[in-house]
Coordinates of C-alpha atoms in Angstrom, one line a residue:
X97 CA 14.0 -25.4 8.7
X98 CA 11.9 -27.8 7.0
X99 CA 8.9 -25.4 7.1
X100 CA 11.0 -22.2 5.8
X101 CA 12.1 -24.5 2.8
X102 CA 8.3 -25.6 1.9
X103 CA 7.0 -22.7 2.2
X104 CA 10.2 -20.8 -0.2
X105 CA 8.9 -23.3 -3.0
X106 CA 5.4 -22.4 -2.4
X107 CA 6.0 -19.2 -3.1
X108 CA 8.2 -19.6 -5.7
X109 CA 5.5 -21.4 -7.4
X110 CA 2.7 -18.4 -6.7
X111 CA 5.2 -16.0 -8.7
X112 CA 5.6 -18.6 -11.5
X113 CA 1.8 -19.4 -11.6
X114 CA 1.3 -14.9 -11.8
X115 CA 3.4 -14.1 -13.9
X116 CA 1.7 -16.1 -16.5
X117 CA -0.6 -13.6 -16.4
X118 CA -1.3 -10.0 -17.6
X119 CA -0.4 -9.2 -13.9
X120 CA -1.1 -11.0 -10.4
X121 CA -3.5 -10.3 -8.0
X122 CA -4.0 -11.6 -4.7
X123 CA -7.3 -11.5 -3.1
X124 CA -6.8 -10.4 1.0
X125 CA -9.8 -9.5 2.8
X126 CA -8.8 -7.4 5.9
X127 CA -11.2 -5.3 6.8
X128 CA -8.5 -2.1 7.4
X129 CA -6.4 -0.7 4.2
X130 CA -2.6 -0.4 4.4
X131 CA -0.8 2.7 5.7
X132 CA 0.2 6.1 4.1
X133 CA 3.3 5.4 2.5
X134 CA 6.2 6.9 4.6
X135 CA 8.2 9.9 3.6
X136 CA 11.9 9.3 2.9
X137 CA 15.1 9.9 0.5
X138 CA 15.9 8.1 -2.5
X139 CA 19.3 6.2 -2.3
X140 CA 22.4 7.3 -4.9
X141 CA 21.8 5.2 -7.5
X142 CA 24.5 2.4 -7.5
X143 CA 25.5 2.2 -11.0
X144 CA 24.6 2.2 -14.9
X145 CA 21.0 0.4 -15.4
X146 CA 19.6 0.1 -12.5
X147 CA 15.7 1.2 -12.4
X148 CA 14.1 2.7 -9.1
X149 CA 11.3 0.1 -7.8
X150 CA 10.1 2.1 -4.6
X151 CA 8.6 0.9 -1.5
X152 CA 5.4 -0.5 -0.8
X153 CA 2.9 -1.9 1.9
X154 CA 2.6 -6.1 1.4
X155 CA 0.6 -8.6 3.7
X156 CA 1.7 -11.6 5.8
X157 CA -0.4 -14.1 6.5
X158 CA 1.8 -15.3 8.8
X159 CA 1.8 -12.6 10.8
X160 CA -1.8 -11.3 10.2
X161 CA 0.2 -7.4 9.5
X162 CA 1.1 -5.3 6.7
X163 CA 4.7 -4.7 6.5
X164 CA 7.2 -2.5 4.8
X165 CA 8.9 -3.5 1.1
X166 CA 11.7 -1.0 1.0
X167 CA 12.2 1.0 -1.9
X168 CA 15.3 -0.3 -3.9
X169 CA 17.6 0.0 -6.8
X170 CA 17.4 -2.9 -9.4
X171 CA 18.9 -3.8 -12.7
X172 CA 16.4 -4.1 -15.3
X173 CA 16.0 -7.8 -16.5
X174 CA 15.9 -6.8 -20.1
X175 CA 16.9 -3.7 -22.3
X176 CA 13.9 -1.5 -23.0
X177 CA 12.1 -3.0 -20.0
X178 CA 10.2 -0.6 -17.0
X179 CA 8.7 -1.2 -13.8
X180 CA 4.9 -0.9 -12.6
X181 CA 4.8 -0.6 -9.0
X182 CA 2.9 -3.4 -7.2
X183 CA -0.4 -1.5 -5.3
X184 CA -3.5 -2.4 -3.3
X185 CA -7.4 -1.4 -4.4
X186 CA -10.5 -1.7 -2.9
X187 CA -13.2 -4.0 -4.9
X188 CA -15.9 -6.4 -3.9
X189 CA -15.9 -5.9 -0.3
X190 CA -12.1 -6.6 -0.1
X191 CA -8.2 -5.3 -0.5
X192 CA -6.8 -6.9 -3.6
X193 CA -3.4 -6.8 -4.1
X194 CA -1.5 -6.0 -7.6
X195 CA 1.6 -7.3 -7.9
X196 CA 4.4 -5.6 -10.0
X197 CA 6.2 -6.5 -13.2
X198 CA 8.9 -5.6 -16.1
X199 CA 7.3 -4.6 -19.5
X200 CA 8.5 -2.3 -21.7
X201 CA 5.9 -0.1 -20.9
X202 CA 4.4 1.2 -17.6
X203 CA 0.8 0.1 -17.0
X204 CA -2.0 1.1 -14.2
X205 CA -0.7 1.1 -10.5
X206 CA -3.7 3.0 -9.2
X207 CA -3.0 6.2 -9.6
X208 CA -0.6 5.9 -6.1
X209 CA 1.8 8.5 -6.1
X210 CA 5.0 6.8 -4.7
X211 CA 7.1 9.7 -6.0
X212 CA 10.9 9.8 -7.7
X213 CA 9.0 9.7 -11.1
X214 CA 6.4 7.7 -10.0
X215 CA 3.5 10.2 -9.9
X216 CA 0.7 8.0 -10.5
X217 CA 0.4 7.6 -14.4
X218 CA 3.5 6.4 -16.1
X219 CA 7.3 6.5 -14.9
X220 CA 9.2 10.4 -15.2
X221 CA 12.4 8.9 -13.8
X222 CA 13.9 8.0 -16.5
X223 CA 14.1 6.4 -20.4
X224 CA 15.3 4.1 -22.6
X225 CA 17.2 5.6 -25.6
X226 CA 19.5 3.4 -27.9
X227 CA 19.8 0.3 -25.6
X228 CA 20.6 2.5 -22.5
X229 CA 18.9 4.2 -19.5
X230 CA 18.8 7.7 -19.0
X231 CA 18.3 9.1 -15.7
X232 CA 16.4 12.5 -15.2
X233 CA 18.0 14.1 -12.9
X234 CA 15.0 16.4 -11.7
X235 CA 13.8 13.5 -9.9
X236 CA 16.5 10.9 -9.1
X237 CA 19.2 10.7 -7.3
X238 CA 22.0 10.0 -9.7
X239 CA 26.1 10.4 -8.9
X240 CA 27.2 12.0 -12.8
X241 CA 30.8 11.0 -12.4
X242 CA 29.9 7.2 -11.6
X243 CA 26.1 7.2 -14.3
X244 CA 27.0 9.8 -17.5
X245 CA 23.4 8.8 -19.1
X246 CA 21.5 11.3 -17.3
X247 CA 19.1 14.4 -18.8
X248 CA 17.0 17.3 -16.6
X249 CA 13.6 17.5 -17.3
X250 CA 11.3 19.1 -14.7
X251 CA 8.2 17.2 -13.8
X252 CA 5.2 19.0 -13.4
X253 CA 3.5 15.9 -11.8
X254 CA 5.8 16.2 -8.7
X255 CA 3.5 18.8 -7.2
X256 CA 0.8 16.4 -7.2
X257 CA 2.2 14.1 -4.4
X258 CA -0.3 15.6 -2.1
X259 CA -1.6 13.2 0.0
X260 CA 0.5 9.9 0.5
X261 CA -2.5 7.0 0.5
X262 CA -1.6 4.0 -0.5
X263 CA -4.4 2.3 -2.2
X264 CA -6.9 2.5 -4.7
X265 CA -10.6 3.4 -4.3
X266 CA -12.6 2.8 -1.1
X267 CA -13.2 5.1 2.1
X268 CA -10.4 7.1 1.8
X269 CA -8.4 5.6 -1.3
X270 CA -6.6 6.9 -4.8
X271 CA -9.7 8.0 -7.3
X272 CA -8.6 6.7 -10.4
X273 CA -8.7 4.5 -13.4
X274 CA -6.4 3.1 -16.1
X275 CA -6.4 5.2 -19.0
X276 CA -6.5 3.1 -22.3
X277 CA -2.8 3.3 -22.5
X278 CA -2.6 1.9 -19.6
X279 CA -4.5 -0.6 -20.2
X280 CA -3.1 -1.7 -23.5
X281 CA 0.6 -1.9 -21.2
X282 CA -1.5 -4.5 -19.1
X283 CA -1.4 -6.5 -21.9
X284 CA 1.7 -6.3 -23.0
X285 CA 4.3 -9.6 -22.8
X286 CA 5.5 -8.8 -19.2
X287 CA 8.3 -10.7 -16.9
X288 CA 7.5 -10.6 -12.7
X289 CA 9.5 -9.6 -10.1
X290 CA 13.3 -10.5 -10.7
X291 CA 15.0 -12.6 -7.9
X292 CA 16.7 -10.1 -6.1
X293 CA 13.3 -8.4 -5.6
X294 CA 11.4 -11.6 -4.5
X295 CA 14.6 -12.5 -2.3
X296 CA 14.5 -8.8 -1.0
X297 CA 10.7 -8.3 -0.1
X298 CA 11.3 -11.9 1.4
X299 CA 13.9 -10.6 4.2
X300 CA 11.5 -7.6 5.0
X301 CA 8.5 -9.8 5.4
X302 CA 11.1 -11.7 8.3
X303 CA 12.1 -8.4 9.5
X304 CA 9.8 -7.8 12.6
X305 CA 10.6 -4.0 12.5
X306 CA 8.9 -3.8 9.4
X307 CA 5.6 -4.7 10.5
X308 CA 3.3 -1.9 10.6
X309 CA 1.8 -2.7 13.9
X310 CA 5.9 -2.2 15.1
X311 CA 7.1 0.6 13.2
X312 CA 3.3 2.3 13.0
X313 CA 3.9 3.7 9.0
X314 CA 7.4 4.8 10.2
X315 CA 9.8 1.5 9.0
X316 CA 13.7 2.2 10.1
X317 CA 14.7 1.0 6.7
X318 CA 12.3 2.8 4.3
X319 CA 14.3 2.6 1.4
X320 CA 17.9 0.7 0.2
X321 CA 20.8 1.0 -2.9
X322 CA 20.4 -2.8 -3.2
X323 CA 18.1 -5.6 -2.7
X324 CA 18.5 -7.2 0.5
X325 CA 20.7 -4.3 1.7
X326 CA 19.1 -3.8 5.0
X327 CA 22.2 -2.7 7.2
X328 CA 24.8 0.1 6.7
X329 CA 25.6 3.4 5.2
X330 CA 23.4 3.0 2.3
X331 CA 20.6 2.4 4.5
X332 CA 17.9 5.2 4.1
X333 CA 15.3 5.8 7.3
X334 CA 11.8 7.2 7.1
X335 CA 11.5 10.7 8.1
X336 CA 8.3 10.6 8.8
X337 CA 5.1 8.5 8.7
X338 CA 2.9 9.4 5.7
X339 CA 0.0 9.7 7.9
X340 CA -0.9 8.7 11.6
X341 CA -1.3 4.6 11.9
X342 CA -3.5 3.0 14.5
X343 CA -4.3 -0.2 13.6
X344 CA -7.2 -1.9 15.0
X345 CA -6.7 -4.2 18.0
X346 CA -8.4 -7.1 15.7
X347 CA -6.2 -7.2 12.9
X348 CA -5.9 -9.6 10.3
X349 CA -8.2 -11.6 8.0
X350 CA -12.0 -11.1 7.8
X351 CA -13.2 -12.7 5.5
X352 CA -17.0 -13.2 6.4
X353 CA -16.9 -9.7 7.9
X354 CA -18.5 -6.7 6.0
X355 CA -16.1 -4.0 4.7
X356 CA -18.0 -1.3 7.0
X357 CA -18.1 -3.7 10.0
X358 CA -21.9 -4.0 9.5
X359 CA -22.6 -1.1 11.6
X360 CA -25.4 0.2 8.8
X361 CA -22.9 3.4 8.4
X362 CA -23.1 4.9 4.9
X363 CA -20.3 3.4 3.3
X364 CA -17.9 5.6 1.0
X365 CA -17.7 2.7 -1.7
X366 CA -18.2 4.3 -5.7
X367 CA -20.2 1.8 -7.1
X368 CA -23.5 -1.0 -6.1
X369 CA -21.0 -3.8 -6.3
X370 CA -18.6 -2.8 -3.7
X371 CA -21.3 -2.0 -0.8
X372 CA -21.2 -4.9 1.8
X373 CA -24.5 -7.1 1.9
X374 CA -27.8 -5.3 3.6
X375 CA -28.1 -7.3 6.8
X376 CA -31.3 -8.9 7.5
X377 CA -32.7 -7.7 10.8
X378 CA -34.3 -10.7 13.2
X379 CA -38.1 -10.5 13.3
X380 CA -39.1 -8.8 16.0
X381 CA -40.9 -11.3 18.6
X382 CA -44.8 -9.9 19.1
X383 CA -46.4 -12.8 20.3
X384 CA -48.6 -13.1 17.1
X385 CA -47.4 -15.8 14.6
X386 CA -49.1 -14.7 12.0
X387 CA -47.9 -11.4 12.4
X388 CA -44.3 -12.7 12.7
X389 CA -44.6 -14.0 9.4
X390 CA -45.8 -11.4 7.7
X391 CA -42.9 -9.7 8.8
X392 CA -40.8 -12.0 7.2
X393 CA -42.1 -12.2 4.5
X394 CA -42.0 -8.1 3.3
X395 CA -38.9 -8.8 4.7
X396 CA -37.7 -11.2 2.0
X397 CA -39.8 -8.9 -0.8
X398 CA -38.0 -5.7 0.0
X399 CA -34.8 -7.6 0.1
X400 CA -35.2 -8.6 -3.4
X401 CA -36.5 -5.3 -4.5
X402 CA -33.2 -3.4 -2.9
X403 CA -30.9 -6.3 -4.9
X404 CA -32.7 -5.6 -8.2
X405 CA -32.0 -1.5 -7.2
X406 CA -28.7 -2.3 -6.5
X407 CA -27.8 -4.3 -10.2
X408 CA -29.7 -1.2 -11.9
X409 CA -27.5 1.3 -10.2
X410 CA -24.5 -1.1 -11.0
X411 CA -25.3 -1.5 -14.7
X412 CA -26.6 2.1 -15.2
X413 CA -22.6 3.3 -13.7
X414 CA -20.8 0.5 -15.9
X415 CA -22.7 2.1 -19.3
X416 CA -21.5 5.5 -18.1
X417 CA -17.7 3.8 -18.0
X418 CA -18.0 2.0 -21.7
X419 CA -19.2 5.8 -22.9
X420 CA -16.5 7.6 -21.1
X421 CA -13.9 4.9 -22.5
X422 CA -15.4 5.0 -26.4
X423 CA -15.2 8.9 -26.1
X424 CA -12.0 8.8 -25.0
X425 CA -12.8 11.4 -21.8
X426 CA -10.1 13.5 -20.2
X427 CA -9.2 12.8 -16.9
X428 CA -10.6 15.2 -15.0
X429 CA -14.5 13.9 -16.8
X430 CA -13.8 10.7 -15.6
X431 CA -13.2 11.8 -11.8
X432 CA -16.6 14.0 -11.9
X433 CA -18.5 10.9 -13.3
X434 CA -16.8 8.8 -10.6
X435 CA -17.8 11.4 -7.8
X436 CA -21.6 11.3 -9.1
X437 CA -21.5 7.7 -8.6
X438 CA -20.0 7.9 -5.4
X439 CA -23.2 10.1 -4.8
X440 CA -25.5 7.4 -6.1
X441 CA -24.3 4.3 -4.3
X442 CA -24.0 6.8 -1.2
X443 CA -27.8 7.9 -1.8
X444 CA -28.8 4.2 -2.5
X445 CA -27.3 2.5 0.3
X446 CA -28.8 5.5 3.0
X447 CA -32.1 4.5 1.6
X448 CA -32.2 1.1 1.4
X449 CA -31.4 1.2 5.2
X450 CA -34.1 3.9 6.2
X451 CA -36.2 1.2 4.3
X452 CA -34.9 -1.3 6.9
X453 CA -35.4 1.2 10.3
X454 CA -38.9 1.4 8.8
X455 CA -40.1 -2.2 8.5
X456 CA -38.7 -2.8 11.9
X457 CA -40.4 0.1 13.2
X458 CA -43.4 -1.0 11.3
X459 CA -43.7 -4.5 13.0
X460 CA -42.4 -4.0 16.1
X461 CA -44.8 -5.2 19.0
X462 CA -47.1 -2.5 20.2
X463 CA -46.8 -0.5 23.3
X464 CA -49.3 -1.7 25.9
X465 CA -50.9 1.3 28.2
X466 CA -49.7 1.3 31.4
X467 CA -52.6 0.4 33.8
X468 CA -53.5 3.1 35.8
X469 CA -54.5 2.4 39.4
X470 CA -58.2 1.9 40.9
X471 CA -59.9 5.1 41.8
X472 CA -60.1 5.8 45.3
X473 CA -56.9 4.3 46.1
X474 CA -53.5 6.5 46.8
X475 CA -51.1 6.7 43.9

């Protein structure tokens, strides 16, 4: 009990200490991203002002899994004020993890479509108009004879909500980055996570069947009409997992491991600074000290050349992003220029690893002749 109480307060005091902030980020480095988000029903929305916050993927240290945040209806904490979705991204060889907040605009959350108005960019669910919240119908599940603020607009991004990937960047992940909108939300005067919601994703972090490795991206309670409501009829179940979900058999934290496992694959990261470090192959043993150390050191020289390719690349890509950004690019520009450097750090990394296979090559000990035997004799 005592434990349970401790570590409440500690986390009471991580929210406090984030939500100083722009917005919170939390730095977990597993080496395997979080599942596709589920597929499931929105819940009747339970009354006048309450704001859809769907469902996410979170971490437990504890547990060393990702589990299920269900999806839930919850009353704005101030008038005018909307909900960014928390989300994961790749960056610096890691998972990082974006918490949510209240601001009266919606800011980046990766591009991840979690749908019912959350298509990626900005929030079509709904809008503020004269101190009260207007539901659009075309895309949330609102009872008229209980909420009489509601409108129909038809949301063209809905047909977007192809693919149902959960993080940002990486192999695999969202391709996408804030728009200058977006970015000016970031900065905006924002409030965190309400109690309710910190008290709801709480109980699904101590709900066992929300574990991924339990529920493999299918959680029995995928979504709720309140915080904290995991039981009874307004209890909404997955239909379906987003995506199949085999973890690996060595989950949990790696934090000295490389994102690709350091198996020298070609990694799928977009830029210089996200590739794990080159590993340094052990001299090979010939026998010859001086040739051992000759080894070692063109080892150390092309080391230092690939680091000083590597910052180029990186500052060559980030001058492409400051143009795009001052010419105010369209969307579509943006995800060409990020596919090019995809290319790059792709073409880089294969490279720099040939250069590897070849130095070892290079100084490996030489192949001695086998003897052949004395003439005369019987082979």
């Amino acid at each position: 009990m005592h434990t349970r109480l401790v570590r409440a307060v500690l986390f009471a005091c991580v929210v406090l200490v984030m939500s100083s902030a722009s917005f919170g980020q939390l730095r977990v480095s597993v080496s395997f991203g979080p599942p596709a988000l589920p597929v499931y029903e929105q819940p009747l929305c339970p009354g006048d002002g309450y704001i859809w916050t769907p469902g996410y993927w979170a971490w437990s240290d504890d547990d060393d899994d990702y589990y299920w945040v269900p999806g839930t209806w919850v009353l704005a904490p101030e008038v005018g004020f909307l909900w960014t979705p928390p989300y994961w991204a790749w960056a610096d060889g890691a998972f990082v993890f974006y918490d949510g907040y209240w601001g009266p605009h919606v800011g980046f959350y990766g591009g991840i479509s979690y749908g019912f108005g959350y298509f990626g960019e900005g929030f079509e669910g709904g809008r503020w108009d004269n101190g009260h919240f207007f539901y659009n119908r075309s895309v949330t599940n609102v009872n008229v004879t209980v909420v009489h603020n509601v409108y129909n607009t038809t949301v063209v991004n809905e047909t977007r909500n192809v693919t149902r990937v959960s993080y940002n960047g990486g192999n695999g992940g969202i391709n996408r980055r804030p728009t200058p909108q977006e970015e000016s939300a970031m900065h905006e005067r924002h409030v965190p996570p309400a109690a309710p919601q910190v008290q709801h994703m709480q109980a699904a972090r101590g709900n066992r069947e929300l574990r991924a490795s339990a529920n493999h991206g299918k959680p029995p309670v995928a979504a709720t009409a309140r915080p904290g409501a995991f039981s009874g009829r307004e209890v909404v179940h997955a239909r379906e997992a987003g995506a199949p979900y085999n973890p690996p058999a060595n989950r949990g934290r790696a934090e000295s491991r490389p994102a690709n496992g350091g198996g020298g694959r070609p990694s799928t990261a977009y830029h210089p600074k996200e590739l794990p470090p080159m590993e340094r192959r052990a001299a090979p043993n010939t026998g010859s000290p001086k040739r051992d150390q000759k080894y070692q050191q063109e080892q150390q020289k092309l080391q230092q050349r690939q680091d000083q390719e590597r910052q180029k690349l990186q500052q060559q890509q980030e001058r492409d992003h400051h143009r795009l950004e001052q010419r105010h690019a369209s969307e579509p520009t943006k995800q060409q220029t990020e596919q090019r450097h995809q290319q790059q750090t792709q073409q880089l990394q294969q490279r720099h690893e040939q250069q590897q296979q070849k130095l070892q090559q290079r100084q490996a000990p030489p192949s001695r002749p086998e003897s052949k035997p004395p003439k005369g004799r019987p082979q």
